[in-house]
Structure formats: C-alpha cells, structure tokens
mmCIF file of C-alpha atoms in Angstrom:
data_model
loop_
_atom_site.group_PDB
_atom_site.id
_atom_site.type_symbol
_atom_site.label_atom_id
_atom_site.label_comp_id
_atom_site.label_asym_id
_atom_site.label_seq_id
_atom_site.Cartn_x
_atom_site.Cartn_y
_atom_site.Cartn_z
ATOM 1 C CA UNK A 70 3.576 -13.713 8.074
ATOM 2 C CA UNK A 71 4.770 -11.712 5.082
ATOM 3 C CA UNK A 72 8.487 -12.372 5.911
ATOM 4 C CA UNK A 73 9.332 -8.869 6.108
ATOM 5 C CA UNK A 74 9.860 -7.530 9.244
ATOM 6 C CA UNK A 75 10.109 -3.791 10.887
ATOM 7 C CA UNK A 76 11.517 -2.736 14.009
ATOM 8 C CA UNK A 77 10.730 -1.439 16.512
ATOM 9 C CA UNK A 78 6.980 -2.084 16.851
ATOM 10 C CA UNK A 79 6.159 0.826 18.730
ATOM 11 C CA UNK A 80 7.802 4.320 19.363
ATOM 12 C CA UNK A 81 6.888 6.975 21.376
ATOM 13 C CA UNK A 82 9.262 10.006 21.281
ATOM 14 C CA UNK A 83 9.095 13.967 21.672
ATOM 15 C CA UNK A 84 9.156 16.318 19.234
ATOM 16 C CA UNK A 85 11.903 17.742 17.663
ATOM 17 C CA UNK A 86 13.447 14.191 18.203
ATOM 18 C CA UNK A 87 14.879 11.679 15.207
ATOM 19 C CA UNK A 88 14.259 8.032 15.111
ATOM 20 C CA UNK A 89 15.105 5.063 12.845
ATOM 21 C CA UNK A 90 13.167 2.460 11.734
ATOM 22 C CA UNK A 91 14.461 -0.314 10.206
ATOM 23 C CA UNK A 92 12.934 -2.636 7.647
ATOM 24 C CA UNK A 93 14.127 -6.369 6.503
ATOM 25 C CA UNK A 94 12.890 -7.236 3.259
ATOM 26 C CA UNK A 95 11.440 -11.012 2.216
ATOM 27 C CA UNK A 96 14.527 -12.745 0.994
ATOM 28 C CA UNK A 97 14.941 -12.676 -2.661
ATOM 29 C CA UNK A 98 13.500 -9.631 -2.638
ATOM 30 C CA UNK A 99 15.277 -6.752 -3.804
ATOM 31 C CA UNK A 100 13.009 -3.187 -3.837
ATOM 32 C CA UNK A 101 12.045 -1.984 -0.325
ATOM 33 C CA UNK A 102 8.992 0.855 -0.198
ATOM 34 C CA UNK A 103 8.177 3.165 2.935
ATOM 35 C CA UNK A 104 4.724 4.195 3.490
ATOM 36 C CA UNK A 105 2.997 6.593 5.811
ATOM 37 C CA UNK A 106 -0.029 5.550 7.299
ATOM 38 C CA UNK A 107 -2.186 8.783 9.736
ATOM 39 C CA UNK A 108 -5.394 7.872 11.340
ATOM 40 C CA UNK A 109 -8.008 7.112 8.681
ATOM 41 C CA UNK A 110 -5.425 8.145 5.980
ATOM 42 C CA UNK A 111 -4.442 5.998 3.371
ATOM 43 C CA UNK A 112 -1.444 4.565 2.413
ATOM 44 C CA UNK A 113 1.012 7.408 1.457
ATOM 45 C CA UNK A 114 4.208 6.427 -0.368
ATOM 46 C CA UNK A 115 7.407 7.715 0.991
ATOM 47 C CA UNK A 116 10.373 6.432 -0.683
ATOM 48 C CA UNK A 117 11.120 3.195 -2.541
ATOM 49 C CA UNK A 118 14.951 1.502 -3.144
ATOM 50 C CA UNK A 119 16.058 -1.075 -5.549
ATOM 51 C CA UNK A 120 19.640 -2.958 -4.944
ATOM 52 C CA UNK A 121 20.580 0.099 -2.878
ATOM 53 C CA UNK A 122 19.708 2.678 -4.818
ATOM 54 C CA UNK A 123 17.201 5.075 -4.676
ATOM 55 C CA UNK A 124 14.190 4.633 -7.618
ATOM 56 C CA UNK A 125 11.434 6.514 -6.815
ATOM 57 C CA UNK A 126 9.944 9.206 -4.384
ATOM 58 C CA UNK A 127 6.714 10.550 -3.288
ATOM 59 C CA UNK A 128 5.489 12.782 -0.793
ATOM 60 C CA UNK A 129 8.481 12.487 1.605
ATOM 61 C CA UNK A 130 9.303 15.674 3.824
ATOM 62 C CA UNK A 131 12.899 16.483 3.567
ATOM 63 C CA UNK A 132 12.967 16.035 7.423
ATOM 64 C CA UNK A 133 12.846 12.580 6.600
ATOM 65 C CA UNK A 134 15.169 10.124 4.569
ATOM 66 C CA UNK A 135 16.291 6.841 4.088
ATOM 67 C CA UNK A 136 18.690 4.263 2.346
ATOM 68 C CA UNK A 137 19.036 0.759 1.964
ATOM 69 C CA UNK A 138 21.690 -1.371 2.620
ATOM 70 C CA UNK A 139 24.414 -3.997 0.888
ATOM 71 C CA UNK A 140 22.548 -6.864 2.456
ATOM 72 C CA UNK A 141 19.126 -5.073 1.543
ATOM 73 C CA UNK A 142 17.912 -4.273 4.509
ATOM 74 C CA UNK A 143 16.107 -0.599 4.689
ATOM 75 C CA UNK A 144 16.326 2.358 7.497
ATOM 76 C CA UNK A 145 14.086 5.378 7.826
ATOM 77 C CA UNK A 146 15.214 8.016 9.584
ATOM 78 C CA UNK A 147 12.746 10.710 10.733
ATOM 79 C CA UNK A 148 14.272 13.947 12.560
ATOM 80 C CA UNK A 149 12.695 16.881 13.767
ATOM 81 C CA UNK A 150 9.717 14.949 14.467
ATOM 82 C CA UNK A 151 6.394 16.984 15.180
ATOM 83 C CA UNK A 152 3.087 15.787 16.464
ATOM 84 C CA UNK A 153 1.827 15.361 13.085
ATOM 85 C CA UNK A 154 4.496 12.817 12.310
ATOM 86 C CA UNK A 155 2.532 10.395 14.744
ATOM 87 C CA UNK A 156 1.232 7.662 12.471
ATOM 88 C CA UNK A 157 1.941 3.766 11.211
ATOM 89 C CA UNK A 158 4.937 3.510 9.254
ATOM 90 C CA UNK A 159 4.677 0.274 6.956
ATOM 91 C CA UNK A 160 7.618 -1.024 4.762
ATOM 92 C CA UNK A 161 6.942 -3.634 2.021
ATOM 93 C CA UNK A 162 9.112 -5.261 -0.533
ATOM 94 C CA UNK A 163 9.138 -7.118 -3.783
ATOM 95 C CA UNK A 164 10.937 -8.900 -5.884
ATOM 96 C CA UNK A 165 11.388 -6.596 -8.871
ATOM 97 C CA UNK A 166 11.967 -2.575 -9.159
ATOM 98 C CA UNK A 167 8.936 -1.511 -10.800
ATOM 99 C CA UNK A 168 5.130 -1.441 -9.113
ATOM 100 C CA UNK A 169 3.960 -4.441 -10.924
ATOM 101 C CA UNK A 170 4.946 -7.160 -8.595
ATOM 102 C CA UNK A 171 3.411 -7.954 -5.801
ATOM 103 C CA UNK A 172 4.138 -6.030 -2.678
ATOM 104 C CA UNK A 173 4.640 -7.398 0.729
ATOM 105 C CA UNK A 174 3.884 -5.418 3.887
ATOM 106 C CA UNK A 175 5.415 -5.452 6.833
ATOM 107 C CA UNK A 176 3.449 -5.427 10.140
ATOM 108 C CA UNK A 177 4.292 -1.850 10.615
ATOM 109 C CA UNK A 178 6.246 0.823 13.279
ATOM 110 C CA UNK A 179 3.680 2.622 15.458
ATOM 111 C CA UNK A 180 5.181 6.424 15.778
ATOM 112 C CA UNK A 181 3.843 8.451 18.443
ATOM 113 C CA UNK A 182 5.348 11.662 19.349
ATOM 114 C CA UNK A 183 4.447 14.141 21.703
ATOM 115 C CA UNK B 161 1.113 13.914 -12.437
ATOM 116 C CA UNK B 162 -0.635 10.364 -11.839
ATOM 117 C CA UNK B 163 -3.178 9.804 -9.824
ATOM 118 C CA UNK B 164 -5.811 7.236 -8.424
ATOM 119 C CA UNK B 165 -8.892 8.190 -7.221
ATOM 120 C CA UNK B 166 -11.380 5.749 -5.420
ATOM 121 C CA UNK B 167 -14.769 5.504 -4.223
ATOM 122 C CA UNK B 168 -16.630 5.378 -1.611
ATOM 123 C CA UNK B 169 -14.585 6.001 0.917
ATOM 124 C CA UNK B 170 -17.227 4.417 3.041
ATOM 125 C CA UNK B 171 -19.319 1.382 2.586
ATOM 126 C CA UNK B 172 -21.681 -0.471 4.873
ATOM 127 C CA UNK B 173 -23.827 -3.469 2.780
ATOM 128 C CA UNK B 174 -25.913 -6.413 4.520
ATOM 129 C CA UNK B 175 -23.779 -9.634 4.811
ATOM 130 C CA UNK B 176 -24.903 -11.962 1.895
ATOM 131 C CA UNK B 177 -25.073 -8.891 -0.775
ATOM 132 C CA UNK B 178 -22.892 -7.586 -2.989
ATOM 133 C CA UNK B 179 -20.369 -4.834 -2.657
ATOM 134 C CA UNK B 180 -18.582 -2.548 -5.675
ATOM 135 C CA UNK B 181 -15.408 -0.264 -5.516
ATOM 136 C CA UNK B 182 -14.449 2.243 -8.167
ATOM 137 C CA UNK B 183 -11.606 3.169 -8.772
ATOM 138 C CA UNK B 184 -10.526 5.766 -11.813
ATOM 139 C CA UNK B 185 -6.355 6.245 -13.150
ATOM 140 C CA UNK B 186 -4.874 9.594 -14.572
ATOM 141 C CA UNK B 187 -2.175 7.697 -16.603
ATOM 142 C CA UNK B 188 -3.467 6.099 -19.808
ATOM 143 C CA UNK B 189 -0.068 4.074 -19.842
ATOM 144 C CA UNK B 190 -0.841 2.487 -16.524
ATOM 145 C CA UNK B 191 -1.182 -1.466 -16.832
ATOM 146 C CA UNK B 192 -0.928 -3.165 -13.575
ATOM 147 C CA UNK B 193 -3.760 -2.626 -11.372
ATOM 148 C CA UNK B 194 -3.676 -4.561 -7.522
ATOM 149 C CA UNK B 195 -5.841 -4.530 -4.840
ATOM 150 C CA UNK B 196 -5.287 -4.960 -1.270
ATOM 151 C CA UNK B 197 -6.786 -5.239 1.650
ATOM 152 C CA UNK B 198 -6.294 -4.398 5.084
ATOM 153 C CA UNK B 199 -7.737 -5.674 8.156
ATOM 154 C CA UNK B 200 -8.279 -3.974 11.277
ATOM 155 C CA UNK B 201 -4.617 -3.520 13.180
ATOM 156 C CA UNK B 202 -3.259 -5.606 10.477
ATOM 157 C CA UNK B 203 -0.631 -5.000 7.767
ATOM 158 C CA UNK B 204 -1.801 -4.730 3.640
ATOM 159 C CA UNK B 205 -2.489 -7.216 1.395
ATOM 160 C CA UNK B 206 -3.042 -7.917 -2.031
ATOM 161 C CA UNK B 207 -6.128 -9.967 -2.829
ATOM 162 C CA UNK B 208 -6.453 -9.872 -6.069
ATOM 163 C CA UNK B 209 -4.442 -7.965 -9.395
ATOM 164 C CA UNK B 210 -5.405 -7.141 -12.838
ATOM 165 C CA UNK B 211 -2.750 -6.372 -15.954
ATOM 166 C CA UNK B 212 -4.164 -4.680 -18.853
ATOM 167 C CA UNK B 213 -4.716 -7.396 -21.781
ATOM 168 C CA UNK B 214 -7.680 -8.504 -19.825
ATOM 169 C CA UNK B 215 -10.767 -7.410 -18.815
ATOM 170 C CA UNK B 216 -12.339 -9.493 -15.859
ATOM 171 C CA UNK B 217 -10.101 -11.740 -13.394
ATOM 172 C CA UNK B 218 -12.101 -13.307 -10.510
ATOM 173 C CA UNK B 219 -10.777 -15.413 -7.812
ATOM 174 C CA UNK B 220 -13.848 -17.502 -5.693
ATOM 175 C CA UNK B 221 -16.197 -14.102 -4.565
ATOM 176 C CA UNK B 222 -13.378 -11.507 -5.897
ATOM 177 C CA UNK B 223 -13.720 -10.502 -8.997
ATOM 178 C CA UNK B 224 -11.806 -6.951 -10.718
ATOM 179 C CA UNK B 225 -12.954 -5.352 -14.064
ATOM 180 C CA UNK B 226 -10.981 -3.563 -16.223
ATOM 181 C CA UNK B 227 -12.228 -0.680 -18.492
ATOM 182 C CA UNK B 228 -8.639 0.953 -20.570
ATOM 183 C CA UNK B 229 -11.214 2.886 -22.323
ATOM 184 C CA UNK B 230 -12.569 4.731 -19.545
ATOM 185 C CA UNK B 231 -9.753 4.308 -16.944
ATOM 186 C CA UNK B 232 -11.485 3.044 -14.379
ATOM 187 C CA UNK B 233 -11.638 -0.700 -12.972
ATOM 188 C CA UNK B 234 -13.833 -2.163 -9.847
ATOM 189 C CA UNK B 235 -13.653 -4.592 -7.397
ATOM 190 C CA UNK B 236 -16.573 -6.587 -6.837
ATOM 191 C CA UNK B 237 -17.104 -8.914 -3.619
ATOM 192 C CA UNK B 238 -20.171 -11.293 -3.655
ATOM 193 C CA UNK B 239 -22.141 -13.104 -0.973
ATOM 194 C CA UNK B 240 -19.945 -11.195 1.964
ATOM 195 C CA UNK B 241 -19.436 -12.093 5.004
ATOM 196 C CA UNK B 242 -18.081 -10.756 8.013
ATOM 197 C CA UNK B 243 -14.532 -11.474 7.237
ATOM 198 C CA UNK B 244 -14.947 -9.073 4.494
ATOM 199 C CA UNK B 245 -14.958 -5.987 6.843
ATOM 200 C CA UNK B 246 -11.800 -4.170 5.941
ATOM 201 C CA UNK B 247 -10.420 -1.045 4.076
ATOM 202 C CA UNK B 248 -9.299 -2.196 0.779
ATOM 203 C CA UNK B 249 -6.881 -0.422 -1.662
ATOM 204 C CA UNK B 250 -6.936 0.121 -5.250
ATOM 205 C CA UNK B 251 -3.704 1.118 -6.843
ATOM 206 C CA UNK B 252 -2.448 1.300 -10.660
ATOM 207 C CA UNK B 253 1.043 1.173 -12.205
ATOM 208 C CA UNK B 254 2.655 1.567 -15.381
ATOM 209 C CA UNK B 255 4.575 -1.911 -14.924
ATOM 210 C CA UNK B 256 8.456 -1.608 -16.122
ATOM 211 C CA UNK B 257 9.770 1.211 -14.579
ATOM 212 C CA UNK B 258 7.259 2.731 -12.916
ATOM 213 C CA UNK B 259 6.276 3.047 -9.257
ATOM 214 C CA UNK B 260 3.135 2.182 -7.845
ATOM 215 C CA UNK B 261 0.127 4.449 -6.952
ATOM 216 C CA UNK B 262 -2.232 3.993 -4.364
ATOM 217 C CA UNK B 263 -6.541 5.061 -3.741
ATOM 218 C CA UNK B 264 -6.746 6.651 -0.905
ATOM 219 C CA UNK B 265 -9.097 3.330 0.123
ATOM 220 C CA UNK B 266 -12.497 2.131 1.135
ATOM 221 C CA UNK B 267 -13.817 1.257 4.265
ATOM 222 C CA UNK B 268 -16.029 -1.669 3.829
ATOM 223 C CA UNK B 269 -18.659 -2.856 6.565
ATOM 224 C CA UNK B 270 -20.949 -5.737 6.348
ATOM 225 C CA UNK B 271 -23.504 -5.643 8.611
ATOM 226 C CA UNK B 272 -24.766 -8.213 10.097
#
C-alpha cells in the first residue's frame, strides 16, 4: 500500500458524459501527478500540482482539467468523454515539486465509457 | 522538447539469464533517472533510481548504468525469475524544477 488512494475504482459512463476522480496524496506529501494509462500504452503524464498550484503540464486535452485542494487532496475532472477516453487513470504523489523524488502511485481509476 | 525513448518494447529471456533495458534522454541537463516497475493489474513502482554524479547503482539483481556522455542509461536484471515478469519504466528528470519524463516501457517475460 502506497498510501495514496483514488476513488472510485471503477467507472463506466457514456460518452459525452464528465466524471471526477479524486486522488488523496501520502501524507507529507505535497505534489500530486495525473497519468493516463490506454491498453498497452504507457504512462502518459497529464497534469501535476504542488501546494495547490498548478506546476507542470503534459499532454492533457482541454476537455479535461484538474486542481488540487487546501488539504492537498487532487480531482480530475474529465467532460465530454469519448470512447477513446476509456483507460486507467493513476495519480501519484511526492514529497517535493520537482521529478526527482520518488513518486508514489496510486492503485488507479478504471474509466470505461461507451 | 524532452524526451525518453526506450527499448525493447518487448522482451521474453529464459528464467536464470540476464535481461537489459535501454533507455536514451533528449535533455543533456537531465540528472535524475528512476525506474519503475509495474506488475500485472498493479499500480507503478520505483525499483531502483540513478542521479547523475554516478555511474553504476545496483541493489541485490538490479543494477542501472549511467552514460552522461551518450545519454543513455540501462537497467540490468540478473538471474530472473518469475517475479520479474512486468513492464518496467524508465524515466529522466532535470531534478529542481523540472517535471518528470517517462519511456514509453518494456514488457519483460521470463520464461520458464
């Protein structure tokens, strides 16, 4: 157990539907990172925060967005959602705001729309 | 912009022998360079991390390499086993202010 956890576990949902998936990081920890995760894909960075604020972005649609919290926990929110939106969604945090601590992965939200 | 790339993206070795991942960086400034691995259904996790002043780390049959010159840096796992079957992830950052950048990964199989 990683100590971060990610709800819900699973999500099925139609398209053109939003969802929110929510993310509690390790305590102590203070960045939160969303990654995308499509059959036999790797692990594609969405979005990371540090303290609240917003600190780096990858390939995130701008369908999708997200913010973290005062007490540092993390939301997702996916809208629009079309069929290839359907993958793992995996959160992760550390303790400091740049990518050279160690991360720790959450057990993941299983998105499947249709 | 920065990028990792890794290979193979599939490898199947005999349990007992050796297996090698490459993995090259874009950004001569990177310095931080994890790897993780990720079971079947399971979530990521680092096994073993490399910072730039050094050039070998190993941890019982994990062992990373580190070339700066050449921008690349391996993982090496000897004498697997079966518990070794997994995809594993290389990824490199430029520390202090940087975010993180992943390989797209390797699926490793040991046969038995």
């Amino acid at each position: 157990d990683s100590g971060v956890t990610q709800t819900p576990k699973h999500l099925i949902t139609a398209t053109g539907q939003r969802v929110t998936l929510r993310c509690s990081p390790r305590s102590g920890d203070l960045s939160v990172y969303w990654y995308q995760q499509s059959l036999d894909q790797g692990l594609q960075f969405l979005i990371q925060y540090y303290n609240g604020e917003e600190r780096a972005k990858g390939n995130i649609l701008e369908r999708f967005s997200a913010q973290q919290f005062p007490d540092l926990h993390s939301e997702l929110n996916l809208s629009s959602l079309e069929l290839g939106d359907s993958a793992l969604y995996f959160c992760a945090s550390s303790v400091g705001a740049s990518g050279a601590y160690e991360q720790y992965f959450g057990p993941g939200t299983r998105l499947t729309v249709t | 912009g920065e990028n990792v790339e890794q290979h193979p993206s599939t490898l199947s070795v005999q349990e007992g022998d050796s297996a090698v991942i490459k993995c090259t960086y874009s950004d001569s400034a990177s310095n931080y360079f994890p790897w993780y691995k990720q079971e079947l259904g399971k979530r990521p996790q680092l096994i073993i991390d490399i910072r730039s002043n050094v050039g070998e780390k190993k941890d019982q049959r994990i062992a990373v390499t580190l070339n700066k010159t050449a921008k690349h840096f391996s993982l090496h796992i000897t004498e697997t086993q079966p518990e070794d079957s997994a995809v594993y992830f290389c990824a490199a950052s430029r520390g202090r202010d940087d975010k993180i950048i992943f390989g797209k990964g390797t699926r490793l199989h040991i046969l038995p």
